[in-house]
Short mmCIF file of C-alpha atoms in Angstrom, two decimals:
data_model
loop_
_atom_site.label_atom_id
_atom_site.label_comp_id
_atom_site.label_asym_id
_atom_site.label_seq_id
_atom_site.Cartn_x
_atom_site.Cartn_y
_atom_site.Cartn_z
CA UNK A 65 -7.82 -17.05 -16.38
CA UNK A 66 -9.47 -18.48 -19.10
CA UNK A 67 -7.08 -19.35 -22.22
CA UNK A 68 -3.97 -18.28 -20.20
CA UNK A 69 -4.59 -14.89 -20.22
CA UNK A 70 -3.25 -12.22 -17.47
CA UNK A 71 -5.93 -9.82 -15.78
CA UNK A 72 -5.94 -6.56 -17.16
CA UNK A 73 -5.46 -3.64 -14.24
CA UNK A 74 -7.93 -0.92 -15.24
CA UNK A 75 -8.79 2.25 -13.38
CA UNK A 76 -11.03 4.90 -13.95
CA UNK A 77 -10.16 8.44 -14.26
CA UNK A 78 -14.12 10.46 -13.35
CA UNK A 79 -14.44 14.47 -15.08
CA UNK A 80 -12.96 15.83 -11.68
CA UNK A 81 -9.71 13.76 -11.77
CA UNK A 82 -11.03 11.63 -9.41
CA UNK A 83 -10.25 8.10 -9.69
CA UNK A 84 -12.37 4.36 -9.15
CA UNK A 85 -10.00 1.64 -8.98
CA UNK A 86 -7.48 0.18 -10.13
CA UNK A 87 -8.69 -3.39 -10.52
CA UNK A 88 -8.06 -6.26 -12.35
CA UNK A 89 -10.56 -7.50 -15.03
CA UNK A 90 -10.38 -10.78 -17.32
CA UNK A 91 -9.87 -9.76 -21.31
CA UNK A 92 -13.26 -11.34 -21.49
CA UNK A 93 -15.01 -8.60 -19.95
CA UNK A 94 -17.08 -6.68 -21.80
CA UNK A 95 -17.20 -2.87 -21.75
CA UNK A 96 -21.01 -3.20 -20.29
CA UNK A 97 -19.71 -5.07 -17.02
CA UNK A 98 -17.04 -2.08 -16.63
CA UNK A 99 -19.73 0.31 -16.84
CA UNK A 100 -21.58 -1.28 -14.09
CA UNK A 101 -18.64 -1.68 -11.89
CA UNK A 102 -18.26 2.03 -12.20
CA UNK A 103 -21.75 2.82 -11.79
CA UNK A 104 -21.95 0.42 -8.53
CA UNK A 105 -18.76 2.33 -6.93
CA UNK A 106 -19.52 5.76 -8.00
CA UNK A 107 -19.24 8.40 -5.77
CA UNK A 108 -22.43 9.69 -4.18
CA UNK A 109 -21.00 13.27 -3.05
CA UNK A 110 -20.84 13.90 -6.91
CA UNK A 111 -22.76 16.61 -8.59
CA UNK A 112 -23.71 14.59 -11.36
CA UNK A 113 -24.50 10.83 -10.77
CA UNK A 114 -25.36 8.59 -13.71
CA UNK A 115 -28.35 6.53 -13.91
CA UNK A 116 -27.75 3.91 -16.07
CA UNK A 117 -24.83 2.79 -18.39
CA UNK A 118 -26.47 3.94 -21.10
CA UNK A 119 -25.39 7.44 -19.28
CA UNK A 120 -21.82 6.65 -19.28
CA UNK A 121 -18.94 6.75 -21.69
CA UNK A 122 -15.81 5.59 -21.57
CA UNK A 123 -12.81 6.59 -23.40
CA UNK A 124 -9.41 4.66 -24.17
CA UNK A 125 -6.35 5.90 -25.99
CA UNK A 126 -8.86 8.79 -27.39
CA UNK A 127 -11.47 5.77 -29.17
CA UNK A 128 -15.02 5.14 -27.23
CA UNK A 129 -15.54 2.44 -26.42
CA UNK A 130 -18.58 0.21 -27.66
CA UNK A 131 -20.64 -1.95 -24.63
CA UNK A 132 -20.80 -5.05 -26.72
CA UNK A 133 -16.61 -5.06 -26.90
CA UNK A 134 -14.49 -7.10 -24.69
CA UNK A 135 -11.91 -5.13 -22.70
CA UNK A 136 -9.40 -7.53 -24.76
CA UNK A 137 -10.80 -5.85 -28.34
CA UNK A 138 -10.82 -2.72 -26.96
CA UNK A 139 -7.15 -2.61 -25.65
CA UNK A 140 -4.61 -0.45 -27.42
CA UNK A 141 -1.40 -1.53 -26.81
CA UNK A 142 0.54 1.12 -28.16
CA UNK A 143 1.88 2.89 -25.05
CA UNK A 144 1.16 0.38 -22.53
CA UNK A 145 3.68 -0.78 -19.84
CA UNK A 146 4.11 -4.32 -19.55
CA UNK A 147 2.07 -5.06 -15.99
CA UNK A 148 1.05 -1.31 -15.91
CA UNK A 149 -2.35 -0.29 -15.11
CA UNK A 150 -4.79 1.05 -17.73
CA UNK A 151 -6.66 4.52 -17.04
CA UNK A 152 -9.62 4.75 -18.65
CA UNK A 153 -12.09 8.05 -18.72
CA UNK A 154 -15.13 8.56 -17.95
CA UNK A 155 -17.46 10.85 -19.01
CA UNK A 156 -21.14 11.30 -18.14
CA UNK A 157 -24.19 12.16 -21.02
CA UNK A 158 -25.74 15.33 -19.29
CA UNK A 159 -29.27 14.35 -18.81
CA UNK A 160 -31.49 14.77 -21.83
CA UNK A 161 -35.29 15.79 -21.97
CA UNK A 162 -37.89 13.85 -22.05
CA UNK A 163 -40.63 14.16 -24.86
CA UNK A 164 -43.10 16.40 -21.83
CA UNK A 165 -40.26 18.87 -21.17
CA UNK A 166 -39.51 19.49 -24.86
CA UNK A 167 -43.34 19.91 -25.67
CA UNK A 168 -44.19 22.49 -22.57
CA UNK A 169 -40.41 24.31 -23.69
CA UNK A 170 -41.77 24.47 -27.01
CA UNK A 171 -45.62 25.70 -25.95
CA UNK A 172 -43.79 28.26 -23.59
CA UNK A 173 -44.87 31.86 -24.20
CA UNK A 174 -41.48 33.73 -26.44
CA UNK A 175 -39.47 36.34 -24.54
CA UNK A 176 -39.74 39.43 -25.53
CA UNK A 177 -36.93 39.96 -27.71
CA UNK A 178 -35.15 43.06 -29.72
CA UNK A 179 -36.41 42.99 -33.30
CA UNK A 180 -33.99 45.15 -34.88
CA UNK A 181 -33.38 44.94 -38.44
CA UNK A 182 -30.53 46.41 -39.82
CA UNK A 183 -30.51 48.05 -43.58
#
């Protein structure tokens, strides 16, 4: 590895306590090219299944993690066993409206609601 330095074994813990991995990653890599290694091995029997990585978070040691950091920066090595693997989670963005949902929601006829007004 480049400068001496020992893979990193990383897995990925998913919202149902499923996992993806463990596998071993340079320090170099950044937290983009993790994201696409989970989004290229995620499970397709899953009720929710992110499009891009712009969908996905993940989360180390309680901090999230930023896609332009290497998985070297973002280590926390506070807790870690020596030669242990690292579980990372995952969590999905729930899908958000696009500008044409948001204008017909907003253009929808109003329920008929109580008006009650209390004195």
């Amino acid at each position: 590895m480049a400068g001496g330095k020992e893979p990193i074994e990383v897995k990925f813990r998913l919202f149902d306590g499923t996992d993806i991995g463990p596998s071993k990653y340079d320090p170099s890599t950044t937290v983009s090219a993790l994201k696409d290694f989970i989004l290229a091995r995620w499970p397709q029997d899953k009720e929710i299944n992110p499009k891009t990585v712009n969908d996905l978070k993940l989360i180390n040691a309680g901090r999230i993690l930023e896609n332009n950091r290497t998985l070297a920066e973002s280590r926390v090595p506070v807790g870690e066993v020596p030669g242990g693997v690292i579980t990372m989670h995952v969590v999905v963005r729930p899908p958000q409206a696009d500008k044409n949902s948001a204008k017909q929601l907003a253009n929808s006829p109003k329920q008929n609601r109580c008006g009650c007004t209390i004195l």
